[in-house]
Amino acid sequence: MTAGKALRAYCDAFERRAEEEFARLFAEDAVFDLPLHDGRIIGRSAIVEEIRTALRGLKDIEVVLDHVIEDDSQAFAEGVLHAEHVGIPPHVDGTPFRLDFKFVAIVTVSDGKITRWSEYFDTKPLKPRERTHLYPISRRSPYWEGTVEAGVSEFMVYNHMYFPLIYHHSPAEEYAALTERVTLWDVGCERQTELRGPDALRLSQYLTTRDLSKLKVGDCKYTLVCDPEGRIICDPVLLNPQNDVIWLSHGDADLTLWAKGIAMHGRYDVEVSEPDGAPMQMQGLKSIDILRGLVERQLHSVGLYI
C-alpha cells in the first residue's frame, strides 16, 4: 500500500467509524503524533486505542481532503474535519457543539504499513477557552497547584471558589478514563456547613427534607434543602461524624448563611460555621483498587449513601 492510499484508507475508516480497520493500517511499532498529546504515541495497540477514544466523542463525521502530495513512501495532505462533538453540551439555543477545523497530516509508509502519522491542527475547537480570567475575590481549593500541574485550562466559579472544568486533553479522553479506568476530581468547591451543639440534629431536621430520627454517628445520607415555598436550594450529602455535629456537604449555594439566619431566628443552641474541609472525588471502575493503596480502612465494607 502506498502512502497516499494508506492516508485515504485512514480518513475513510475514520469517517465510517470502522475501528476494526485501523489495526491493519499501522505497523506494530508505528509512531503517532497529535497536538493534544505532550508526547508521541508509540505502538499499534496504543494508537488504535487513541483513535477509538477519539471516535467516541464524535458523530456525523466527514473528512475532506483538499490537497494531497504523495510518493510511494510518504504523503502530505491538507484537509478539513467536520463532526458533531458529543462530549460538550450544546449551545444555549440547543445548537449542537461542532468540530469543524482544518488539519495537516504527514504519513510515512514502509512495507505497506503506516510507520508514522503526524497530524497538526488548531486545538482551540477542543478547548473552548485557552485561558480563564482569574480574580482575587474567588478562592482557590487546596488542590490548586495539582490542577495547574495536570494542565487545567478552564474554570467556573462555584461556591465562591474556582472549580476546574477542562484540561489539556479532549472530552473523549475524559469519558474513556471515567468508563474504563479512573478519574480524579478537585471538588474542593463543594463546601461544608457544620452544625455543632446540642441542637445540631434538630436544626438539620428543620433544614432538610429527610427523616433524621434514626440517624447514627457515622451515617451519611443524601437529602434536599428547600426554601419556605418548597423550591430546592441545594441537595447536600448529610454526614454525622460525631455526637452533636452535622455536616452538610453542599453544592453551589450560600447554605452556611441560610443556616445561620435560621439558627439565630429560631434560637437553636448550635454554632453554624464553614469548616475547612475540601473533598476530592474519585470515579471509575478502578477507583477501589487505587484507594486500597492509599487508605488503611478495609474498603470491601464501604457501601453507598442513600
PDB file of C-alpha atoms in Angstrom:
ATOM      1  CA  MET A   1       0.000   0.000   0.000  1.00  0.00           C
ATOM      2  CA  THR A   2       1.380   3.415  -0.932  1.00  0.00           C
ATOM      3  CA  ALA A   3       1.398   6.319   1.498  1.00  0.00           C
ATOM      4  CA  GLY A   4      -1.385   8.087  -0.405  1.00  0.00           C
ATOM      5  CA  LYS A   5      -3.610   5.004  -0.322  1.00  0.00           C
ATOM      6  CA  ALA A   6      -2.903   4.494   3.374  1.00  0.00           C
ATOM      7  CA  LEU A   7      -3.817   8.102   4.142  1.00  0.00           C
ATOM      8  CA  ARG A   8      -7.098   7.854   2.238  1.00  0.00           C
ATOM      9  CA  ALA A   9      -7.874   4.498   3.860  1.00  0.00           C
ATOM     10  CA  TYR A  10      -7.332   6.008   7.310  1.00  0.00           C
ATOM     11  CA  CYS A  11      -9.590   9.007   6.601  1.00  0.00           C
ATOM     12  CA  ASP A  12     -12.251   6.745   5.099  1.00  0.00           C
ATOM     13  CA  ALA A  13     -12.194   4.408   8.124  1.00  0.00           C
ATOM     14  CA  PHE A  14     -12.325   7.384  10.499  1.00  0.00           C
ATOM     15  CA  GLU A  15     -15.327   8.798   8.679  1.00  0.00           C
ATOM     16  CA  ARG A  16     -17.148   5.445   8.802  1.00  0.00           C
ATOM     17  CA  ARG A  17     -16.059   4.826  12.428  1.00  0.00           C
ATOM     18  CA  ALA A  18     -14.636   1.485  11.290  1.00  0.00           C
ATOM     19  CA  GLU A  19     -12.485   0.832  14.361  1.00  0.00           C
ATOM     20  CA  GLU A  20     -11.523  -2.690  13.297  1.00  0.00           C
ATOM     21  CA  GLU A  21      -9.748  -1.418  10.163  1.00  0.00           C
ATOM     22  CA  PHE A  22      -7.095   0.722  11.891  1.00  0.00           C
ATOM     23  CA  ALA A  23      -5.111  -2.219  13.253  1.00  0.00           C
ATOM     24  CA  ARG A  24      -4.491  -3.386   9.681  1.00  0.00           C
ATOM     25  CA  LEU A  25      -3.167   0.029   8.628  1.00  0.00           C
ATOM     26  CA  PHE A  26      -0.404   0.553  11.199  1.00  0.00           C
ATOM     27  CA  ALA A  27       2.919  -1.213  11.698  1.00  0.00           C
ATOM     28  CA  GLU A  28       3.415  -2.790  15.104  1.00  0.00           C
ATOM     29  CA  ASP A  29       5.983  -0.154  16.167  1.00  0.00           C
ATOM     30  CA  ALA A  30       4.285   2.809  14.448  1.00  0.00           C
ATOM     31  CA  VAL A  31       4.532   6.348  15.835  1.00  0.00           C
ATOM     32  CA  PHE A  32       1.519   8.669  16.193  1.00  0.00           C
ATOM     33  CA  ASP A  33       1.978  12.434  16.766  1.00  0.00           C
ATOM     34  CA  LEU A  34      -1.037  14.534  17.800  1.00  0.00           C
ATOM     35  CA  PRO A  35      -1.082  18.153  19.042  1.00  0.00           C
ATOM     36  CA  LEU A  36      -3.314  17.243  22.007  1.00  0.00           C
ATOM     37  CA  HIS A  37      -0.617  14.985  23.462  1.00  0.00           C
ATOM     38  CA  ASP A  38       2.557  16.167  25.141  1.00  0.00           C
ATOM     39  CA  GLY A  39       4.414  13.076  23.896  1.00  0.00           C
ATOM     40  CA  ARG A  40       4.098  10.784  20.918  1.00  0.00           C
ATOM     41  CA  ILE A  41       2.055   7.606  20.999  1.00  0.00           C
ATOM     42  CA  ILE A  42       4.110   4.535  20.115  1.00  0.00           C
ATOM     43  CA  GLY A  43       2.847   1.115  19.080  1.00  0.00           C
ATOM     44  CA  ARG A  44      -0.114  -0.161  17.093  1.00  0.00           C
ATOM     45  CA  SER A  45      -2.275  -1.084  20.076  1.00  0.00           C
ATOM     46  CA  ALA A  46      -1.818   2.317  21.776  1.00  0.00           C
ATOM     47  CA  ILE A  47      -2.568   4.127  18.504  1.00  0.00           C
ATOM     48  CA  VAL A  48      -5.734   2.118  17.849  1.00  0.00           C
ATOM     49  CA  GLU A  49      -6.923   2.777  21.406  1.00  0.00           C
ATOM     50  CA  GLU A  50      -6.343   6.507  20.967  1.00  0.00           C
ATOM     51  CA  ILE A  51      -8.334   6.541  17.725  1.00  0.00           C
ATOM     52  CA  ARG A  52     -11.111   4.543  19.370  1.00  0.00           C
ATOM     53  CA  THR A  53     -11.241   7.090  22.193  1.00  0.00           C
ATOM     54  CA  ALA A  54     -11.457   9.996  19.743  1.00  0.00           C
ATOM     55  CA  LEU A  55     -14.297   8.364  17.815  1.00  0.00           C
ATOM     56  CA  ARG A  56     -16.395   8.009  20.971  1.00  0.00           C
ATOM     57  CA  GLY A  57     -16.612  11.779  21.263  1.00  0.00           C
ATOM     58  CA  LEU A  58     -17.735  12.396  17.673  1.00  0.00           C
ATOM     59  CA  LYS A  59     -20.690  11.671  15.407  1.00  0.00           C
ATOM     60  CA  ASP A  60     -21.734  12.577  11.850  1.00  0.00           C
ATOM     61  CA  ILE A  61     -18.064  12.632  10.823  1.00  0.00           C
ATOM     62  CA  GLU A  62     -16.922  13.901   7.433  1.00  0.00           C
ATOM     63  CA  VAL A  63     -13.265  14.104   6.390  1.00  0.00           C
ATOM     64  CA  VAL A  64     -12.496  16.180   3.300  1.00  0.00           C
ATOM     65  CA  LEU A  65      -9.007  16.011   1.761  1.00  0.00           C
ATOM     66  CA  ASP A  66      -8.282  19.195  -0.198  1.00  0.00           C
ATOM     67  CA  HIS A  67      -4.692  18.655  -1.345  1.00  0.00           C
ATOM     68  CA  VAL A  68      -2.568  15.502  -1.333  1.00  0.00           C
ATOM     69  CA  ILE A  69       1.094  15.348  -2.377  1.00  0.00           C
ATOM     70  CA  GLU A  70       2.464  11.806  -2.401  1.00  0.00           C
ATOM     71  CA  ASP A  71       5.049   9.292  -3.483  1.00  0.00           C
ATOM     72  CA  ASP A  72       5.292   5.603  -2.607  1.00  0.00           C
ATOM     73  CA  SER A  73       6.644   6.073   0.921  1.00  0.00           C
ATOM     74  CA  GLN A  74       5.298   9.432   2.084  1.00  0.00           C
ATOM     75  CA  ALA A  75       2.202  11.591   1.688  1.00  0.00           C
ATOM     76  CA  PHE A  76       1.338  15.125   2.733  1.00  0.00           C
ATOM     77  CA  ALA A  77      -2.292  16.216   2.914  1.00  0.00           C
ATOM     78  CA  GLU A  78      -4.405  19.220   3.845  1.00  0.00           C
ATOM     79  CA  GLY A  79      -7.982  18.601   4.842  1.00  0.00           C
ATOM     80  CA  VAL A  80     -10.984  19.580   6.916  1.00  0.00           C
ATOM     81  CA  LEU A  81     -12.744  17.604   9.646  1.00  0.00           C
ATOM     82  CA  HIS A  82     -16.485  18.112  10.058  1.00  0.00           C
ATOM     83  CA  ALA A  83     -18.178  16.444  13.041  1.00  0.00           C
ATOM     84  CA  GLU A  84     -20.610  16.929  15.893  1.00  0.00           C
ATOM     85  CA  HIS A  85     -18.964  16.809  19.308  1.00  0.00           C
ATOM     86  CA  VAL A  86     -20.927  14.669  21.772  1.00  0.00           C
ATOM     87  CA  GLY A  87     -18.558  15.341  24.683  1.00  0.00           C
ATOM     88  CA  ILE A  88     -19.527  19.013  25.105  1.00  0.00           C
ATOM     89  CA  PRO A  89     -23.096  20.205  25.832  1.00  0.00           C
ATOM     90  CA  PRO A  90     -24.977  22.062  23.076  1.00  0.00           C
ATOM     91  CA  HIS A  91     -25.071  25.844  22.936  1.00  0.00           C
ATOM     92  CA  VAL A  92     -27.740  27.692  24.907  1.00  0.00           C
ATOM     93  CA  ASP A  93     -30.023  27.753  21.855  1.00  0.00           C
ATOM     94  CA  GLY A  94     -29.804  23.965  21.524  1.00  0.00           C
ATOM     95  CA  THR A  95     -27.400  24.001  18.569  1.00  0.00           C
ATOM     96  CA  PRO A  96     -25.005  21.031  18.814  1.00  0.00           C
ATOM     97  CA  PHE A  97     -21.368  21.798  19.539  1.00  0.00           C
ATOM     98  CA  ARG A  98     -19.458  21.130  16.338  1.00  0.00           C
ATOM     99  CA  LEU A  99     -15.846  20.432  15.489  1.00  0.00           C
ATOM    100  CA  ASP A 100     -15.080  21.885  12.073  1.00  0.00           C
ATOM    101  CA  PHE A 101     -11.401  22.636  11.568  1.00  0.00           C
ATOM    102  CA  LYS A 102      -8.577  22.307   9.082  1.00  0.00           C
ATOM    103  CA  PHE A 103      -5.738  19.863   9.599  1.00  0.00           C
ATOM    104  CA  VAL A 104      -2.472  18.789   8.011  1.00  0.00           C
ATOM    105  CA  ALA A 105      -1.327  15.158   8.031  1.00  0.00           C
ATOM    106  CA  ILE A 106       2.040  13.671   7.085  1.00  0.00           C
ATOM    107  CA  VAL A 107       2.122   9.900   6.588  1.00  0.00           C
ATOM    108  CA  THR A 108       5.125   7.608   6.192  1.00  0.00           C
ATOM    109  CA  VAL A 109       4.725   4.019   4.978  1.00  0.00           C
ATOM    110  CA  SER A 110       7.055   1.028   4.921  1.00  0.00           C
ATOM    111  CA  ASP A 111       6.184  -2.455   3.594  1.00  0.00           C
ATOM    112  CA  GLY A 112       2.602  -1.328   3.056  1.00  0.00           C
ATOM    113  CA  LYS A 113       2.038  -0.248   6.694  1.00  0.00           C
ATOM    114  CA  ILE A 114       1.920   3.209   8.268  1.00  0.00           C
ATOM    115  CA  THR A 115       5.071   3.660  10.350  1.00  0.00           C
ATOM    116  CA  ARG A 116       4.442   7.291  11.288  1.00  0.00           C
ATOM    117  CA  TRP A 117       1.383   9.517  11.300  1.00  0.00           C
ATOM    118  CA  SER A 118       1.891  13.174  12.228  1.00  0.00           C
ATOM    119  CA  GLU A 119      -1.122  15.454  12.461  1.00  0.00           C
ATOM    120  CA  TYR A 120      -1.335  19.191  13.046  1.00  0.00           C
ATOM    121  CA  PHE A 121      -4.423  21.308  13.703  1.00  0.00           C
ATOM    122  CA  ASP A 122      -5.740  24.205  15.750  1.00  0.00           C
ATOM    123  CA  THR A 123      -6.652  22.823  19.181  1.00  0.00           C
ATOM    124  CA  LYS A 124      -8.939  25.723  20.121  1.00  0.00           C
ATOM    125  CA  PRO A 125     -12.136  23.948  18.959  1.00  0.00           C
ATOM    126  CA  LEU A 126     -11.314  21.240  21.513  1.00  0.00           C
ATOM    127  CA  LYS A 127     -10.513  23.800  24.220  1.00  0.00           C
ATOM    128  CA  PRO A 128     -13.288  26.443  24.127  1.00  0.00           C
ATOM    129  CA  ARG A 129     -11.227  28.965  26.098  1.00  0.00           C
ATOM    130  CA  GLU A 130      -7.476  28.603  26.322  1.00  0.00           C
ATOM    131  CA  ARG A 131      -7.337  30.834  29.369  1.00  0.00           C
ATOM    132  CA  THR A 132      -9.850  31.745  32.047  1.00  0.00           C
ATOM    133  CA  HIS A 133      -9.599  35.141  33.723  1.00  0.00           C
ATOM    134  CA  LEU A 134      -8.922  34.745  37.441  1.00  0.00           C
ATOM    135  CA  TYR A 135      -9.911  37.234  40.134  1.00  0.00           C
ATOM    136  CA  PRO A 136      -8.749  37.513  43.776  1.00  0.00           C
ATOM    137  CA  ILE A 137     -12.317  37.670  45.141  1.00  0.00           C
ATOM    138  CA  SER A 138     -12.797  33.962  44.333  1.00  0.00           C
ATOM    139  CA  ARG A 139     -10.987  31.378  46.469  1.00  0.00           C
ATOM    140  CA  ARG A 140      -8.742  28.555  45.315  1.00  0.00           C
ATOM    141  CA  SER A 141      -9.002  24.983  46.551  1.00  0.00           C
ATOM    142  CA  PRO A 142      -6.064  23.339  48.390  1.00  0.00           C
ATOM    143  CA  TYR A 143      -5.564  21.199  45.260  1.00  0.00           C
ATOM    144  CA  TRP A 144      -4.934  24.250  43.056  1.00  0.00           C
ATOM    145  CA  GLU A 145      -1.276  23.503  42.327  1.00  0.00           C
ATOM    146  CA  GLY A 146      -2.126  19.927  41.364  1.00  0.00           C
ATOM    147  CA  THR A 147      -4.790  21.002  38.884  1.00  0.00           C
ATOM    148  CA  VAL A 148      -2.406  23.514  37.308  1.00  0.00           C
ATOM    149  CA  GLU A 149       0.265  20.814  37.007  1.00  0.00           C
ATOM    150  CA  ALA A 150      -2.330  18.495  35.430  1.00  0.00           C
ATOM    151  CA  GLY A 151      -2.980  21.078  32.707  1.00  0.00           C
ATOM    152  CA  VAL A 152      -6.233  22.795  33.679  1.00  0.00           C
ATOM    153  CA  SER A 153      -7.345  25.350  31.092  1.00  0.00           C
ATOM    154  CA  GLU A 154     -10.814  26.454  32.182  1.00  0.00           C
ATOM    155  CA  PHE A 155     -12.610  27.094  35.475  1.00  0.00           C
ATOM    156  CA  MET A 156     -16.038  28.104  36.677  1.00  0.00           C
ATOM    157  CA  VAL A 157     -16.820  29.881  39.944  1.00  0.00           C
ATOM    158  CA  TYR A 158     -18.722  27.573  42.306  1.00  0.00           C
ATOM    159  CA  ASN A 159     -19.396  28.372  45.972  1.00  0.00           C
ATOM    160  CA  HIS A 160     -17.148  31.433  45.554  1.00  0.00           C
ATOM    161  CA  MET A 161     -14.270  29.120  44.569  1.00  0.00           C
ATOM    162  CA  TYR A 162     -12.612  28.134  41.313  1.00  0.00           C
ATOM    163  CA  PHE A 163     -13.829  24.768  40.062  1.00  0.00           C
ATOM    164  CA  PRO A 164     -11.563  23.224  37.342  1.00  0.00           C
ATOM    165  CA  LEU A 165     -13.589  22.087  34.316  1.00  0.00           C
ATOM    166  CA  ILE A 166     -11.416  21.484  31.262  1.00  0.00           C
ATOM    167  CA  TYR A 167      -7.865  20.142  30.942  1.00  0.00           C
ATOM    168  CA  HIS A 168      -5.423  19.959  28.043  1.00  0.00           C
ATOM    169  CA  HIS A 169      -6.948  16.836  26.527  1.00  0.00           C
ATOM    170  CA  SER A 170     -10.186  16.037  24.779  1.00  0.00           C
ATOM    171  CA  PRO A 171     -13.537  15.288  26.471  1.00  0.00           C
ATOM    172  CA  ALA A 172     -13.406  11.883  24.773  1.00  0.00           C
ATOM    173  CA  GLU A 173     -10.293  11.048  26.800  1.00  0.00           C
ATOM    174  CA  GLU A 174     -12.121  12.046  29.987  1.00  0.00           C
ATOM    175  CA  TYR A 175     -15.019   9.797  29.007  1.00  0.00           C
ATOM    176  CA  ALA A 176     -12.744   6.830  28.374  1.00  0.00           C
ATOM    177  CA  ALA A 177     -10.967   7.343  31.711  1.00  0.00           C
ATOM    178  CA  LEU A 178     -14.284   7.567  33.573  1.00  0.00           C
ATOM    179  CA  THR A 179     -15.845   4.476  31.993  1.00  0.00           C
ATOM    180  CA  GLU A 180     -12.747   2.263  31.776  1.00  0.00           C
ATOM    181  CA  ARG A 181     -10.164   3.400  34.333  1.00  0.00           C
ATOM    182  CA  VAL A 182     -10.401   6.194  36.893  1.00  0.00           C
ATOM    183  CA  THR A 183     -10.769   9.973  37.118  1.00  0.00           C
ATOM    184  CA  LEU A 184      -9.686  12.260  39.944  1.00  0.00           C
ATOM    185  CA  TRP A 185     -11.763  15.404  40.553  1.00  0.00           C
ATOM    186  CA  ASP A 186     -10.873  18.514  42.510  1.00  0.00           C
ATOM    187  CA  VAL A 187     -14.239  19.174  44.195  1.00  0.00           C
ATOM    188  CA  GLY A 188     -12.816  21.369  46.942  1.00  0.00           C
ATOM    189  CA  CYS A 189     -15.518  23.841  45.938  1.00  0.00           C
ATOM    190  CA  GLU A 190     -18.133  21.536  47.486  1.00  0.00           C
ATOM    191  CA  ARG A 191     -18.213  23.295  50.821  1.00  0.00           C
ATOM    192  CA  GLN A 192     -19.281  22.095  54.255  1.00  0.00           C
ATOM    193  CA  THR A 193     -21.834  23.698  56.554  1.00  0.00           C
ATOM    194  CA  GLU A 194     -21.191  22.489  60.089  1.00  0.00           C
ATOM    195  CA  LEU A 195     -23.890  22.470  62.782  1.00  0.00           C
ATOM    196  CA  ARG A 196     -22.272  21.922  66.181  1.00  0.00           C
ATOM    197  CA  GLY A 197     -24.066  21.827  69.520  1.00  0.00           C
ATOM    198  CA  PRO A 198     -26.990  20.212  71.382  1.00  0.00           C
ATOM    199  CA  ASP A 199     -29.495  21.304  68.714  1.00  0.00           C
ATOM    200  CA  ALA A 200     -27.407  20.259  65.688  1.00  0.00           C
ATOM    201  CA  LEU A 201     -29.688  17.342  64.799  1.00  0.00           C
ATOM    202  CA  ARG A 202     -32.862  19.354  65.452  1.00  0.00           C
ATOM    203  CA  LEU A 203     -31.700  22.179  63.179  1.00  0.00           C
ATOM    204  CA  SER A 204     -30.600  19.787  60.433  1.00  0.00           C
ATOM    205  CA  GLN A 205     -34.047  18.152  60.617  1.00  0.00           C
ATOM    206  CA  TYR A 206     -35.648  21.575  60.127  1.00  0.00           C
ATOM    207  CA  LEU A 207     -33.329  22.470  57.224  1.00  0.00           C
ATOM    208  CA  THR A 208     -33.629  19.216  55.255  1.00  0.00           C
ATOM    209  CA  THR A 209     -36.380  17.011  53.848  1.00  0.00           C
ATOM    210  CA  ARG A 210     -35.210  13.647  55.264  1.00  0.00           C
ATOM    211  CA  ASP A 211     -36.450  11.947  58.420  1.00  0.00           C
ATOM    212  CA  LEU A 212     -33.322  12.016  60.597  1.00  0.00           C
ATOM    213  CA  SER A 213     -34.848  10.473  63.714  1.00  0.00           C
ATOM    214  CA  LYS A 214     -32.810   7.284  63.278  1.00  0.00           C
ATOM    215  CA  LEU A 215     -29.550   8.985  62.262  1.00  0.00           C
ATOM    216  CA  LYS A 216     -26.479   7.434  63.910  1.00  0.00           C
ATOM    217  CA  VAL A 217     -22.891   8.618  64.249  1.00  0.00           C
ATOM    218  CA  GLY A 218     -21.087   7.604  61.064  1.00  0.00           C
ATOM    219  CA  ASP A 219     -24.201   7.772  58.880  1.00  0.00           C
ATOM    220  CA  CYS A 220     -24.194   9.544  55.524  1.00  0.00           C
ATOM    221  CA  LYS A 221     -27.416  10.446  53.706  1.00  0.00           C
ATOM    222  CA  TYR A 222     -28.464  12.314  50.588  1.00  0.00           C
ATOM    223  CA  THR A 223     -31.104  14.986  51.161  1.00  0.00           C
ATOM    224  CA  LEU A 224     -32.587  18.290  49.988  1.00  0.00           C
ATOM    225  CA  VAL A 225     -32.690  21.771  51.473  1.00  0.00           C
ATOM    226  CA  CYS A 226     -35.707  23.835  50.414  1.00  0.00           C
ATOM    227  CA  ASP A 227     -36.914  27.389  50.914  1.00  0.00           C
ATOM    228  CA  PRO A 228     -40.323  28.169  52.528  1.00  0.00           C
ATOM    229  CA  GLU A 229     -42.031  27.814  49.127  1.00  0.00           C
ATOM    230  CA  GLY A 230     -40.590  24.333  48.631  1.00  0.00           C
ATOM    231  CA  ARG A 231     -38.040  25.341  45.992  1.00  0.00           C
ATOM    232  CA  ILE A 232     -34.785  23.402  46.191  1.00  0.00           C
ATOM    233  CA  ILE A 233     -31.822  25.449  47.414  1.00  0.00           C
ATOM    234  CA  CYS A 234     -29.313  22.588  47.166  1.00  0.00           C
ATOM    235  CA  ASP A 235     -29.047  18.815  47.562  1.00  0.00           C
ATOM    236  CA  PRO A 236     -26.312  18.164  50.117  1.00  0.00           C
ATOM    237  CA  VAL A 237     -24.815  14.980  51.447  1.00  0.00           C
ATOM    238  CA  LEU A 238     -25.525  14.950  55.203  1.00  0.00           C
ATOM    239  CA  LEU A 239     -22.867  13.430  57.439  1.00  0.00           C
ATOM    240  CA  ASN A 240     -22.959  12.712  61.174  1.00  0.00           C
ATOM    241  CA  PRO A 241     -19.236  12.469  62.073  1.00  0.00           C
ATOM    242  CA  GLN A 242     -19.709  12.630  65.862  1.00  0.00           C
ATOM    243  CA  ASN A 243     -22.275  13.372  68.540  1.00  0.00           C
ATOM    244  CA  ASP A 244     -23.898  16.808  68.250  1.00  0.00           C
ATOM    245  CA  VAL A 245     -22.128  17.519  64.942  1.00  0.00           C
ATOM    246  CA  ILE A 246     -23.723  17.508  61.497  1.00  0.00           C
ATOM    247  CA  TRP A 247     -22.001  18.340  58.225  1.00  0.00           C
ATOM    248  CA  LEU A 248     -23.959  19.343  55.143  1.00  0.00           C
ATOM    249  CA  SER A 249     -21.650  18.898  52.155  1.00  0.00           C
ATOM    250  CA  HIS A 250     -23.395  21.094  49.628  1.00  0.00           C
ATOM    251  CA  GLY A 251     -23.301  22.426  46.092  1.00  0.00           C
ATOM    252  CA  ASP A 252     -23.424  25.999  44.812  1.00  0.00           C
ATOM    253  CA  ALA A 253     -25.486  27.811  47.480  1.00  0.00           C
ATOM    254  CA  ASP A 254     -24.839  30.106  50.447  1.00  0.00           C
ATOM    255  CA  LEU A 255     -26.101  27.397  52.783  1.00  0.00           C
ATOM    256  CA  THR A 256     -23.967  28.454  55.768  1.00  0.00           C
ATOM    257  CA  LEU A 257     -25.517  31.936  55.766  1.00  0.00           C
ATOM    258  CA  TRP A 258     -29.003  30.451  55.337  1.00  0.00           C
ATOM    259  CA  ALA A 259     -28.468  28.071  58.281  1.00  0.00           C
ATOM    260  CA  LYS A 260     -27.004  30.854  60.453  1.00  0.00           C
ATOM    261  CA  GLY A 261     -30.030  33.034  59.871  1.00  0.00           C
ATOM    262  CA  ILE A 262     -32.466  30.252  60.765  1.00  0.00           C
ATOM    263  CA  ALA A 263     -30.433  29.251  63.826  1.00  0.00           C
ATOM    264  CA  MET A 264     -30.409  32.839  65.143  1.00  0.00           C
ATOM    265  CA  HIS A 265     -34.105  33.408  64.458  1.00  0.00           C
ATOM    266  CA  GLY A 266     -35.145  30.017  65.916  1.00  0.00           C
ATOM    267  CA  ARG A 267     -32.907  30.311  68.971  1.00  0.00           C
ATOM    268  CA  TYR A 268     -31.225  26.965  68.337  1.00  0.00           C
ATOM    269  CA  ASP A 269     -28.395  26.056  70.710  1.00  0.00           C
ATOM    270  CA  VAL A 270     -25.935  25.460  67.888  1.00  0.00           C
ATOM    271  CA  GLU A 271     -22.877  27.020  66.273  1.00  0.00           C
ATOM    272  CA  VAL A 272     -23.001  27.262  62.470  1.00  0.00           C
ATOM    273  CA  SER A 273     -19.687  27.504  60.598  1.00  0.00           C
ATOM    274  CA  GLU A 274     -17.829  26.502  57.439  1.00  0.00           C
ATOM    275  CA  PRO A 275     -15.015  24.105  58.369  1.00  0.00           C
ATOM    276  CA  ASP A 276     -12.021  23.955  56.061  1.00  0.00           C
ATOM    277  CA  GLY A 277     -12.889  20.569  54.542  1.00  0.00           C
ATOM    278  CA  ALA A 278     -12.195  20.175  50.837  1.00  0.00           C
ATOM    279  CA  PRO A 279     -13.456  16.951  49.207  1.00  0.00           C
ATOM    280  CA  MET A 280     -11.662  15.118  46.444  1.00  0.00           C
ATOM    281  CA  GLN A 281     -13.641  12.762  44.237  1.00  0.00           C
ATOM    282  CA  MET A 282     -12.511   9.561  42.539  1.00  0.00           C
ATOM    283  CA  GLN A 283     -14.702   7.843  39.949  1.00  0.00           C
ATOM    284  CA  GLY A 284     -14.309   4.930  37.585  1.00  0.00           C
ATOM    285  CA  LEU A 285     -14.001   1.161  37.517  1.00  0.00           C
ATOM    286  CA  LYS A 286     -10.559   1.123  39.146  1.00  0.00           C
ATOM    287  CA  SER A 287     -11.329   3.576  41.966  1.00  0.00           C
ATOM    288  CA  ILE A 288     -11.381   0.977  44.748  1.00  0.00           C
ATOM    289  CA  ASP A 289      -8.158  -0.625  43.501  1.00  0.00           C
ATOM    290  CA  ILE A 290      -6.335   2.707  43.689  1.00  0.00           C
ATOM    291  CA  LEU A 291      -7.810   3.619  47.082  1.00  0.00           C
ATOM    292  CA  ARG A 292      -6.637   0.328  48.594  1.00  0.00           C
ATOM    293  CA  GLY A 293      -3.083   1.559  48.271  1.00  0.00           C
ATOM    294  CA  LEU A 294      -3.872   4.915  49.868  1.00  0.00           C
ATOM    295  CA  VAL A 295      -6.091   4.226  52.898  1.00  0.00           C
ATOM    296  CA  GLU A 296      -5.936   1.854  55.853  1.00  0.00           C
ATOM    297  CA  ARG A 297      -9.632   1.004  56.027  1.00  0.00           C
ATOM    298  CA  GLN A 298     -10.926  -2.260  54.563  1.00  0.00           C
ATOM    299  CA  LEU A 299     -12.879  -0.933  51.601  1.00  0.00           C
ATOM    300  CA  HIS A 300     -14.989  -4.020  50.946  1.00  0.00           C
ATOM    301  CA  SER A 301     -17.292  -2.817  53.742  1.00  0.00           C
ATOM    302  CA  VAL A 302     -17.828   0.639  52.248  1.00  0.00           C
ATOM    303  CA  GLY A 303     -21.392   0.924  50.989  1.00  0.00           C
ATOM    304  CA  LEU A 304     -23.482   3.500  49.160  1.00  0.00           C
ATOM    305  CA  TYR A 305     -25.103   6.506  50.791  1.00  0.00           C
ATOM    306  CA  ILE A 306     -28.873   6.676  50.234  1.00  0.00           C
TER     307      ILE A 306
END
